[in-house]
Structures are given as structure tokens and as C-alpha cells.
mmCIF file with all atom_site columns, C-alpha atoms in Angstrom:
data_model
loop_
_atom_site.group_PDB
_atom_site.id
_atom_site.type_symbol
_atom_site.label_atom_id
_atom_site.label_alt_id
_atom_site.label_comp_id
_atom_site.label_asym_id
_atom_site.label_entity_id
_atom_site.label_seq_id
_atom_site.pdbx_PDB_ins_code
_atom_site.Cartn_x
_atom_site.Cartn_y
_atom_site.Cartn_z
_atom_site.occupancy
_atom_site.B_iso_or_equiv
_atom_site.pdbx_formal_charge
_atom_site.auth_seq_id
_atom_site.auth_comp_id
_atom_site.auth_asym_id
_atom_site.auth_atom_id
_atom_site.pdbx_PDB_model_num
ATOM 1   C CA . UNK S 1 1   ? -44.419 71.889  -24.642 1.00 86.00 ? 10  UNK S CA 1
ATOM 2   C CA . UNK S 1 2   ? -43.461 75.373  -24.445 1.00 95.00 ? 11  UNK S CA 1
ATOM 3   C CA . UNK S 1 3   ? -42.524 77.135  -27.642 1.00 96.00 ? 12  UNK S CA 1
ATOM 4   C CA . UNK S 1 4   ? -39.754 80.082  -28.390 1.00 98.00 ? 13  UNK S CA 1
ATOM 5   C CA . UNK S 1 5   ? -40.738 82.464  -31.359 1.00 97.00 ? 14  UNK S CA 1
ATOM 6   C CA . UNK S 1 6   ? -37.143 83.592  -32.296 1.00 97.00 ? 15  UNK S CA 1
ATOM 7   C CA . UNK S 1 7   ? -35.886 86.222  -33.421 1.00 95.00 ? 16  UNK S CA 1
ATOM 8   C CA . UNK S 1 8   ? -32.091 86.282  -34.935 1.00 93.00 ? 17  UNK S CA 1
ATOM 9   C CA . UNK S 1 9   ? -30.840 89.457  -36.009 1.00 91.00 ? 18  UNK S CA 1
ATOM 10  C CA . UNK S 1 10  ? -30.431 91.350  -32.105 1.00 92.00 ? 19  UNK S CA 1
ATOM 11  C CA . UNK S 1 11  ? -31.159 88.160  -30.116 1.00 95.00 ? 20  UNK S CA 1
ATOM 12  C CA . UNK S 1 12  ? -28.000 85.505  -31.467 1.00 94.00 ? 21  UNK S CA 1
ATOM 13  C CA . UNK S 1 13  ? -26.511 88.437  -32.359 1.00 90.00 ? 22  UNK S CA 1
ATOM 14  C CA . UNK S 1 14  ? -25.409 92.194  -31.161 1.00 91.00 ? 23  UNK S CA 1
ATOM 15  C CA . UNK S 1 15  ? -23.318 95.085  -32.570 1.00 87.00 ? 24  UNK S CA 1
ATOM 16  C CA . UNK S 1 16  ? -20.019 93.146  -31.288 1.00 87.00 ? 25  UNK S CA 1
ATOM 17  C CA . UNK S 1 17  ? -20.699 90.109  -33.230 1.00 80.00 ? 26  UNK S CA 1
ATOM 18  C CA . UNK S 1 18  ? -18.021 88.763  -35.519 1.00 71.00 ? 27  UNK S CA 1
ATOM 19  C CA . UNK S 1 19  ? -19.011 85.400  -37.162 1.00 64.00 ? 28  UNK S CA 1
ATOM 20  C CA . UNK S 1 20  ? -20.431 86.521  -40.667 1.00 53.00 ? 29  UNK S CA 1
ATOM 21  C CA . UNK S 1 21  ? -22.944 84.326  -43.165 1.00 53.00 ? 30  UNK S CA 1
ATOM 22  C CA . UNK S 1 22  ? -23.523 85.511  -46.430 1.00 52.00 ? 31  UNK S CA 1
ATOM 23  C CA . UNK S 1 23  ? -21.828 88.744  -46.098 1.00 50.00 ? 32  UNK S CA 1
ATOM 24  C CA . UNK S 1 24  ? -24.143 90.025  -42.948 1.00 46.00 ? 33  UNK S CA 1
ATOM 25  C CA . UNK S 1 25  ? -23.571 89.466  -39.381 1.00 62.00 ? 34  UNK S CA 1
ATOM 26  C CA . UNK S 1 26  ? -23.933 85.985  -38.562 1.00 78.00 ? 35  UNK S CA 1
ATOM 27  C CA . UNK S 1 27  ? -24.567 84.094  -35.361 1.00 87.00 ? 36  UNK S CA 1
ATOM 28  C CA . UNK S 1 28  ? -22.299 84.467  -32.259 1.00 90.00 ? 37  UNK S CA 1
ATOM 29  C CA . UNK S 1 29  ? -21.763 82.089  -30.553 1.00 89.00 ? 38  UNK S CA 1
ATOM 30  C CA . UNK S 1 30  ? -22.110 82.934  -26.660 1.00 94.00 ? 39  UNK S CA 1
ATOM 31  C CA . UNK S 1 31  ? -25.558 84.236  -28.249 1.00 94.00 ? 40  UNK S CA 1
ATOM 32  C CA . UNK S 1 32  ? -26.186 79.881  -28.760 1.00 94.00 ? 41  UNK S CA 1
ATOM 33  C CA . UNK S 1 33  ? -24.812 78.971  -25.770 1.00 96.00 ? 42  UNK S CA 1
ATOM 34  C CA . UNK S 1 34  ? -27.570 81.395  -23.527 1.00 97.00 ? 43  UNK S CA 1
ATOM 35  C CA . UNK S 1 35  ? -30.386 79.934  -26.172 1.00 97.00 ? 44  UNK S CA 1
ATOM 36  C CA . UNK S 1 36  ? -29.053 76.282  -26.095 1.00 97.00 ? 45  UNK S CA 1
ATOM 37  C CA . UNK S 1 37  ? -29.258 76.828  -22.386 1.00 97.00 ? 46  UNK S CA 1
ATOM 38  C CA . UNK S 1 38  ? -32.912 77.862  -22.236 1.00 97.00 ? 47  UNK S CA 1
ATOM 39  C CA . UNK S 1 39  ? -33.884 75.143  -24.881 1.00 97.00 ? 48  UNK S CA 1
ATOM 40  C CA . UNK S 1 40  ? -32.227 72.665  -22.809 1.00 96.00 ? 49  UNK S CA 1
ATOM 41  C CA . UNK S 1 41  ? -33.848 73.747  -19.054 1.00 96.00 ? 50  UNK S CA 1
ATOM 42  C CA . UNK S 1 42  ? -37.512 74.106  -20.750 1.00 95.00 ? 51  UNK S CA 1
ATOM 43  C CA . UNK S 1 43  ? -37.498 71.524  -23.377 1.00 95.00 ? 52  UNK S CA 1
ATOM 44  C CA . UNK S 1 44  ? -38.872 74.675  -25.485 1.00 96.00 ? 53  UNK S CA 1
ATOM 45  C CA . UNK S 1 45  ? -39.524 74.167  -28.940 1.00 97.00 ? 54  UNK S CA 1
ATOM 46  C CA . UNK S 1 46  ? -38.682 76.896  -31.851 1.00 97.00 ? 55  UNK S CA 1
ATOM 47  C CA . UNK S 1 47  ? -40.437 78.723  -34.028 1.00 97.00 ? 56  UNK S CA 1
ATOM 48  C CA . UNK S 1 48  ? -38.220 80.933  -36.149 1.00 95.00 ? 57  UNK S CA 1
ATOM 49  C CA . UNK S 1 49  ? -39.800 84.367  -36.650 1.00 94.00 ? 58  UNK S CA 1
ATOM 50  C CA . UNK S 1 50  ? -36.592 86.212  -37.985 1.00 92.00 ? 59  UNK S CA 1
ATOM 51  C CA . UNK S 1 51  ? -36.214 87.699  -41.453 1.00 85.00 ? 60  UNK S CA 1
ATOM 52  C CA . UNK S 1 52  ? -33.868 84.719  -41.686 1.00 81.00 ? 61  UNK S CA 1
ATOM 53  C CA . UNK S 1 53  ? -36.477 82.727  -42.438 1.00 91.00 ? 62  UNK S CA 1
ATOM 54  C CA . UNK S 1 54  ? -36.737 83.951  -46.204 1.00 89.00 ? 63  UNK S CA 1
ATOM 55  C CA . UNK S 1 55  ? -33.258 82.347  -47.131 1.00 84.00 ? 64  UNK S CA 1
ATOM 56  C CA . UNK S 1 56  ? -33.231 79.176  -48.029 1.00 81.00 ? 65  UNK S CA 1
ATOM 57  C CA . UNK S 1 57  ? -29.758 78.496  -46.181 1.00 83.00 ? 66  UNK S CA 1
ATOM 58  C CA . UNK S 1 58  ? -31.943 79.183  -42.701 1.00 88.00 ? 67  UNK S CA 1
ATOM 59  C CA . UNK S 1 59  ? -31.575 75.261  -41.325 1.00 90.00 ? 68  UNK S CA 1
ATOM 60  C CA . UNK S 1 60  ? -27.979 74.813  -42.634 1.00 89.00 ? 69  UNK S CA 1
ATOM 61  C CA . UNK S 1 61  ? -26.703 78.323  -41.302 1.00 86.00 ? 70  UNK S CA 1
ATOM 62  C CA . UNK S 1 62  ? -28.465 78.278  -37.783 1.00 90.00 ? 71  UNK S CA 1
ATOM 63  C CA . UNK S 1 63  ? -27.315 74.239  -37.355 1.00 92.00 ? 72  UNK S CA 1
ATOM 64  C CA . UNK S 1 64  ? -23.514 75.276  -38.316 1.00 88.00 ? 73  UNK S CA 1
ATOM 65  C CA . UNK S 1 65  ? -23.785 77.997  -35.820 1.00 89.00 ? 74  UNK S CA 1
ATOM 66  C CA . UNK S 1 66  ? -24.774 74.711  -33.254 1.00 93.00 ? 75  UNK S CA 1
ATOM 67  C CA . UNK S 1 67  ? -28.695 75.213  -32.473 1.00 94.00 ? 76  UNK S CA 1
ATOM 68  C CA . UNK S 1 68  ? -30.486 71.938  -32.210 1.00 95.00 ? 77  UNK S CA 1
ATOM 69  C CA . UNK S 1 69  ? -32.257 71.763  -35.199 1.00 95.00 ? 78  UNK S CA 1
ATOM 70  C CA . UNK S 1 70  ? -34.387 68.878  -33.869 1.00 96.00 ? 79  UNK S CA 1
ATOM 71  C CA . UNK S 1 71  ? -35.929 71.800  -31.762 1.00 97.00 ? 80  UNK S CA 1
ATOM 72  C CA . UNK S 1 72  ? -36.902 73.925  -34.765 1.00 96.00 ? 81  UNK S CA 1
ATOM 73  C CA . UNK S 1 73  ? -40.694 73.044  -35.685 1.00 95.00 ? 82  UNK S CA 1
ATOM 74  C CA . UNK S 1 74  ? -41.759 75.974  -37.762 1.00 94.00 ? 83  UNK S CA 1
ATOM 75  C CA . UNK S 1 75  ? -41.490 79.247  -39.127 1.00 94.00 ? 84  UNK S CA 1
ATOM 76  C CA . UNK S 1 76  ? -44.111 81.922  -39.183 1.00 94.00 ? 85  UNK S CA 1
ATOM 77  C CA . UNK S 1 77  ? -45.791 83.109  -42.455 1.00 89.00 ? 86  UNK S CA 1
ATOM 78  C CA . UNK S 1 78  ? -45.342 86.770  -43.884 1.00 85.00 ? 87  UNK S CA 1
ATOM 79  C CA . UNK S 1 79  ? -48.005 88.404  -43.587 1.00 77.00 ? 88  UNK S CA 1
ATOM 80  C CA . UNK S 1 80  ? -49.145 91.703  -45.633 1.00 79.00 ? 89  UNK S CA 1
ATOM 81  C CA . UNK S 1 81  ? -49.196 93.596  -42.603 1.00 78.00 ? 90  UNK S CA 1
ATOM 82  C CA . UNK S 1 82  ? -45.273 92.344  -41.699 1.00 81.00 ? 91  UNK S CA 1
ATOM 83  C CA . UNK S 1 83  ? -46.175 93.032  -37.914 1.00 91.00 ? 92  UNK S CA 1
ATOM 84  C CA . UNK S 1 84  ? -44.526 90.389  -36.486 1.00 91.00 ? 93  UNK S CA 1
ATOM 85  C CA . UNK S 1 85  ? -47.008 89.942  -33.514 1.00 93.00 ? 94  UNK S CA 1
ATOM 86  C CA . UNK S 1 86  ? -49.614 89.346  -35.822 1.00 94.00 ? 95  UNK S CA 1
ATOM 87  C CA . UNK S 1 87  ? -47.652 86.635  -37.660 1.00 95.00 ? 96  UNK S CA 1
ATOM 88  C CA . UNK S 1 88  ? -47.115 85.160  -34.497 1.00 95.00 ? 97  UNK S CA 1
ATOM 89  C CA . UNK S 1 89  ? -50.380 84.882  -33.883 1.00 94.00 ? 98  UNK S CA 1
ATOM 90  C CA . UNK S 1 90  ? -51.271 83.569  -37.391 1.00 94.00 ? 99  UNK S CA 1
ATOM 91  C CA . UNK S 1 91  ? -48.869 80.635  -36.675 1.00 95.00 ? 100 UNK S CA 1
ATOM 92  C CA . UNK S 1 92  ? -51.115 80.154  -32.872 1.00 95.00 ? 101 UNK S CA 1
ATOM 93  C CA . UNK S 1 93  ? -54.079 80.341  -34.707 1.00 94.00 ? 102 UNK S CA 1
ATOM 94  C CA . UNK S 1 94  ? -52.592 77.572  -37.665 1.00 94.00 ? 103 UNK S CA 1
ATOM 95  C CA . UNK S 1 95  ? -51.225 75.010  -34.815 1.00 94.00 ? 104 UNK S CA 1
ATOM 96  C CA . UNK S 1 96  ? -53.733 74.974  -32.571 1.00 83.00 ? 105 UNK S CA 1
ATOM 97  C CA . UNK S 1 97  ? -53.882 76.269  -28.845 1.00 85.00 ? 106 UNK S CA 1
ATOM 98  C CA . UNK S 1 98  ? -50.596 76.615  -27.003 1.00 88.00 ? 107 UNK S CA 1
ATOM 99  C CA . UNK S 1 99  ? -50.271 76.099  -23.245 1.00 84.00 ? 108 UNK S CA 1
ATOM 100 C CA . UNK S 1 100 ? -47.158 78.543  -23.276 1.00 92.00 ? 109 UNK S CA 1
ATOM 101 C CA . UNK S 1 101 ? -45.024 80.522  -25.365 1.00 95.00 ? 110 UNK S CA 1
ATOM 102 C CA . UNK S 1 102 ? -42.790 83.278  -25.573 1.00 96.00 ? 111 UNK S CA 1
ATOM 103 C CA . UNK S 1 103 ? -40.545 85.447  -28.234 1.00 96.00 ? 112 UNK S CA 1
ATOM 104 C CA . UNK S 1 104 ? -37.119 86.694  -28.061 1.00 97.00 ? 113 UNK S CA 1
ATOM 105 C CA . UNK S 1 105 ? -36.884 89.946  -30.447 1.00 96.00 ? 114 UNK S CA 1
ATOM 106 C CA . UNK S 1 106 ? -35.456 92.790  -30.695 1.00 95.00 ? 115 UNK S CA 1
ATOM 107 C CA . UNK S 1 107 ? -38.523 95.002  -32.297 1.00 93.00 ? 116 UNK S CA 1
ATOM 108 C CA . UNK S 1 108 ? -41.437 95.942  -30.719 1.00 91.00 ? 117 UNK S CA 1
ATOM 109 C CA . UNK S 1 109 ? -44.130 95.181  -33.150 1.00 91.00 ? 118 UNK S CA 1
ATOM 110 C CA . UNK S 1 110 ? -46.363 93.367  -31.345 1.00 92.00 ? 119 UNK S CA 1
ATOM 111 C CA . UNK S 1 111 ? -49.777 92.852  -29.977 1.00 92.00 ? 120 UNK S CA 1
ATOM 112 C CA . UNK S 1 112 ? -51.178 93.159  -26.727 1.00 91.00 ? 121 UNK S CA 1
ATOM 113 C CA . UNK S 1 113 ? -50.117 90.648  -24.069 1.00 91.00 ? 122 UNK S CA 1
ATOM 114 C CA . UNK S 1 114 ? -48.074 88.546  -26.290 1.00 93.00 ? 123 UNK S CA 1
ATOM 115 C CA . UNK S 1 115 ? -45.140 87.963  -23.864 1.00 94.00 ? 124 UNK S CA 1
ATOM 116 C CA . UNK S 1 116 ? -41.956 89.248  -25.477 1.00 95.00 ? 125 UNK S CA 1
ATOM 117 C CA . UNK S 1 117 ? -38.868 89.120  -23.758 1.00 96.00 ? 126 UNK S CA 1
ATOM 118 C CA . UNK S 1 118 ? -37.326 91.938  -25.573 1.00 95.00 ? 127 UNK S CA 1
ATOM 119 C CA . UNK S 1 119 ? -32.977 92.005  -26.616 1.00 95.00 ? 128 UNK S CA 1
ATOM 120 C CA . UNK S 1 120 ? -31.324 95.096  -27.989 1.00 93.00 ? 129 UNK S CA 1
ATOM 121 C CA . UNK S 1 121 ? -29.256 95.134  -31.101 1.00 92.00 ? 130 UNK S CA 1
ATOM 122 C CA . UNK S 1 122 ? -26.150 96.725  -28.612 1.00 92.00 ? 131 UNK S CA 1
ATOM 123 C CA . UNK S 1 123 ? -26.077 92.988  -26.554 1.00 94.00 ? 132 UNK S CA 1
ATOM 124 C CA . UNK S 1 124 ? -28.680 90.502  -28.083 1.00 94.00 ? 133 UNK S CA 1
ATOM 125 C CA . UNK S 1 125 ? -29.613 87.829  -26.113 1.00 96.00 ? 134 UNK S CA 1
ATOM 126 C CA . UNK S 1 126 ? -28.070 88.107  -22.296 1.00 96.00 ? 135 UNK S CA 1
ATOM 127 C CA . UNK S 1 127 ? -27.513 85.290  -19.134 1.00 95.00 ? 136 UNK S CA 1
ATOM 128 C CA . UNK S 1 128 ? -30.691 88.122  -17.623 1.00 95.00 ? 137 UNK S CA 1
ATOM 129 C CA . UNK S 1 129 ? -32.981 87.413  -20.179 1.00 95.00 ? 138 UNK S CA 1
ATOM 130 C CA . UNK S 1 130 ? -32.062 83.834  -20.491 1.00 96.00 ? 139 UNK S CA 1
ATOM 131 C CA . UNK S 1 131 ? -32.683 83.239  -16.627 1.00 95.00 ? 140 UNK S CA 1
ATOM 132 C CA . UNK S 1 132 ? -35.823 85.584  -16.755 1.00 94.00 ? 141 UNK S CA 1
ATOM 133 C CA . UNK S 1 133 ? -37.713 83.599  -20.174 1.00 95.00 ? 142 UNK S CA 1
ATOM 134 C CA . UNK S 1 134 ? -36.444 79.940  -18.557 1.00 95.00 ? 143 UNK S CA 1
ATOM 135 C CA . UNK S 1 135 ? -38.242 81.319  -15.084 1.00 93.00 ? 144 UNK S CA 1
ATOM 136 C CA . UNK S 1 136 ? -41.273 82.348  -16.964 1.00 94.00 ? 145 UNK S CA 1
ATOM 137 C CA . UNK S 1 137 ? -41.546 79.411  -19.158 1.00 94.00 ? 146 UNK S CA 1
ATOM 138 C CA . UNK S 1 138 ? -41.517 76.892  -16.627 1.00 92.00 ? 147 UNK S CA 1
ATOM 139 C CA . UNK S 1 139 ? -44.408 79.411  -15.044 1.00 82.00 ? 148 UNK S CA 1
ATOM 140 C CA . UNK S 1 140 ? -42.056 80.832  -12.169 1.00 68.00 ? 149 UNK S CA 1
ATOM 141 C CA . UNK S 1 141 ? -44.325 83.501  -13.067 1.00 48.00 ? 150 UNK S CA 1
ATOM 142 C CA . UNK S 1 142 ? -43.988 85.550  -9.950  1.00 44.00 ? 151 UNK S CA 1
ATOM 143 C CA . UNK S 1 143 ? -40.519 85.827  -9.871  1.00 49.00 ? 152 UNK S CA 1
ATOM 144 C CA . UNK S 1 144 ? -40.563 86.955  -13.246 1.00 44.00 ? 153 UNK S CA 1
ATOM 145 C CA . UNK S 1 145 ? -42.878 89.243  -12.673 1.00 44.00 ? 154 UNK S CA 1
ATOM 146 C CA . UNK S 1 146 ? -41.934 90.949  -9.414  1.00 33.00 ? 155 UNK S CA 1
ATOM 147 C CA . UNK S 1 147 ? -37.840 90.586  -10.238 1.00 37.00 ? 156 UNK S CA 1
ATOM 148 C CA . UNK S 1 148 ? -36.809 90.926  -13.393 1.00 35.00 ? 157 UNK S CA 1
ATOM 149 C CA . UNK S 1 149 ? -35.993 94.187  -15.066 1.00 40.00 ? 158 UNK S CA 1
ATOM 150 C CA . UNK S 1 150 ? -37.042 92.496  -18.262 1.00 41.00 ? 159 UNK S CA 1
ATOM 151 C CA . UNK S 1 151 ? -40.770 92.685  -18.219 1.00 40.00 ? 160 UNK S CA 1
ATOM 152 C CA . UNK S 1 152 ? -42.260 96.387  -19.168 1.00 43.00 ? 161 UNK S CA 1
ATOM 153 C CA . UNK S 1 153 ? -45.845 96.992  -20.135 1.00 41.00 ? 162 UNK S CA 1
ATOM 154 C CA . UNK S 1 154 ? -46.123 96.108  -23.854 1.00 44.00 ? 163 UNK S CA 1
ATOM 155 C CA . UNK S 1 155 ? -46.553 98.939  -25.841 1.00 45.00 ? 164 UNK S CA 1
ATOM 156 C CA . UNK S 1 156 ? -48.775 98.591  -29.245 1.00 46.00 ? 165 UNK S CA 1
ATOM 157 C CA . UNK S 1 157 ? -47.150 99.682  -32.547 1.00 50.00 ? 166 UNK S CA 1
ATOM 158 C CA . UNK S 1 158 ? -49.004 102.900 -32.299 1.00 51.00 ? 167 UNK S CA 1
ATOM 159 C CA . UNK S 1 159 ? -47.898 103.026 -28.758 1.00 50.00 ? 168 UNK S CA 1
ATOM 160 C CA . UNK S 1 160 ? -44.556 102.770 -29.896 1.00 47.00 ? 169 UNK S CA 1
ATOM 161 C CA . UNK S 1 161 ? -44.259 105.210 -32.652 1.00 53.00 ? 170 UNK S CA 1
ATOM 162 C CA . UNK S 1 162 ? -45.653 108.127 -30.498 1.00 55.00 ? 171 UNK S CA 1
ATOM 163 C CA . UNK S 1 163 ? -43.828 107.487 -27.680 1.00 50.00 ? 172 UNK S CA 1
ATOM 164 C CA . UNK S 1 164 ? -40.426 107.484 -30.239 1.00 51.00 ? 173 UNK S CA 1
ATOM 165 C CA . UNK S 1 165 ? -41.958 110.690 -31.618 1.00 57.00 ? 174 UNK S CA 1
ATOM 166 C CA . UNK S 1 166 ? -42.098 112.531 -27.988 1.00 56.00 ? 175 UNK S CA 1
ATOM 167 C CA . UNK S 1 167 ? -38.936 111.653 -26.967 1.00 53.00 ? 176 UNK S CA 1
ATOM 168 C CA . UNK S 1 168 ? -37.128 112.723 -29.972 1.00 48.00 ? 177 UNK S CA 1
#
């Protein structure tokens, strides 16, 4: 069964979203239709990654915003060095082996060859993306990897931060 580390804040949302929970920029809802539409052509399963995680309201806010909840198996641990990727793999690590997974984020903090599928805060999650993470889940993997303007080399976090530095 493949699984879905997600991601909320720049993946079910985007700088035009409207819907509001808790006084921050909730879930919109085109955002659930694009995941819903993934979840339901894989059979993926979810493991919630987000910031979201740490309030307690997670389950009741991302089920009123109509994700499957059924879906949702986990959430990764916070780890002292908060690099996502690394919690990520914590999570692998705790569950056992995986035959596939992949994470929809809008950072960059992760480690090598973990196989994000990477949103922007300007559109979150997009039909592209969607198309391009159901292809490589259900290991299309050279269309994905020949077509899809998604998938760049990963870049470390020191990668990252130095490449930020030199184009600024």
C-alpha cells in the first residue's frame, strides 16, 4: 500500500485560499478534490507530516474540510532536529519497510532521494502534480521521470540554503 506524507499548509492550500480554521488559512477545497483524487486512483494511505499535526482539532478540521479520514494512519514525530525529511524517515524506520511512498510539501528540508513532489505556497497542490505523484505511485516511473516538470534533483538542506544565498 502506497503511503502519502502530507503536508497542509502550501499543498491543500495556496495564497488564494479562503476557507479559514482557527483564525489561519484553512483548507480549500479544489486543494481536496486533486488529493481525494490521488487517494482514490492509488489507494494511498496518509501520513500527516504538517505542523497541523500539533493541534488537537487535526482529525476533526481535515474530515470537515472532506478528506477520508479512514485513509489517515499516522502522523510523524517531532523531532529535535525539525527537518522534516528526517521525521519522515523516523516514522519509515518506526513502521517497518515501505514498498512505496511519497510527500507532498511545500519546503525543501529533506534528505537525499526521499521522493518529494514539491507545491508552492502561490498554488498548493495542482491537477500536474496530482497526475505526476498518481503516475509515480502506481510506478509509471518512466513517465514520471522523463515528462513531468515536477521532478528536480533534490537538493539537501545545505544545498538549499547556499543555493538561496547565491541567488539573492
Amino acid at each position: 500500500m502506497p503511503i502519502i506524507f502530507l503536508d497542509i499548509d502550501g499543498v491543500l492550500n495556496c495564497a488564494s485560499t479562503t476557507q479559514q480554521f482557527q483564525d489561519v488559512v484553512g483548507i480549500g477545497p479544489k486543494k481536496v478534490v486533486i488529493l481525494n483524487r490521488i487517494l482514490e486512483k492509488t489507494g494511498a494511505q496518509v501520513v500527516l507530516s504538517s505542523t497541523w499535526r500539533f493541534d488537537q482539532d487535526w482529525r476533526t478540521a481535515l474530515a470537515r474540510a472532506g478528506l477520508p479520514m479512514d485513509r489517515f494512519i499516522g502522523v510523524t514525530d517531532r523531532m529535535k532536529s525539525r527537518i522534516r525529511g528526517e521525521e519522515i524517515q523516523q516514522w519509515i524506520n518506526d513502521h517497518g519497510p515501505i514498498d512505496r511512498y511519497t510527500i507532498l510539501d511545500d519546503d525543501a528540508d529533506f534528505l537525499p532521494g526521499q521522493p518529494l513532489f514539491q507545491t508552492t505556497w502561490e498554488y498548493g497542490l495542482t491537477d500536474a502534480i496530482a497526475d505526476a505523484v498518481i503516475d509515480y505511485l502506481l510506478e509509471n516511473r518512466n513517465r514520471y521521470e522523463s515528462k513531468s516538470p515536477i521532478n528536480k534533483p533534490y537538493l539537501s538542506l545545505e544545498q538549499f540554503i547556499l543555493q538561496q544565498a547565491f541567488n539573492n
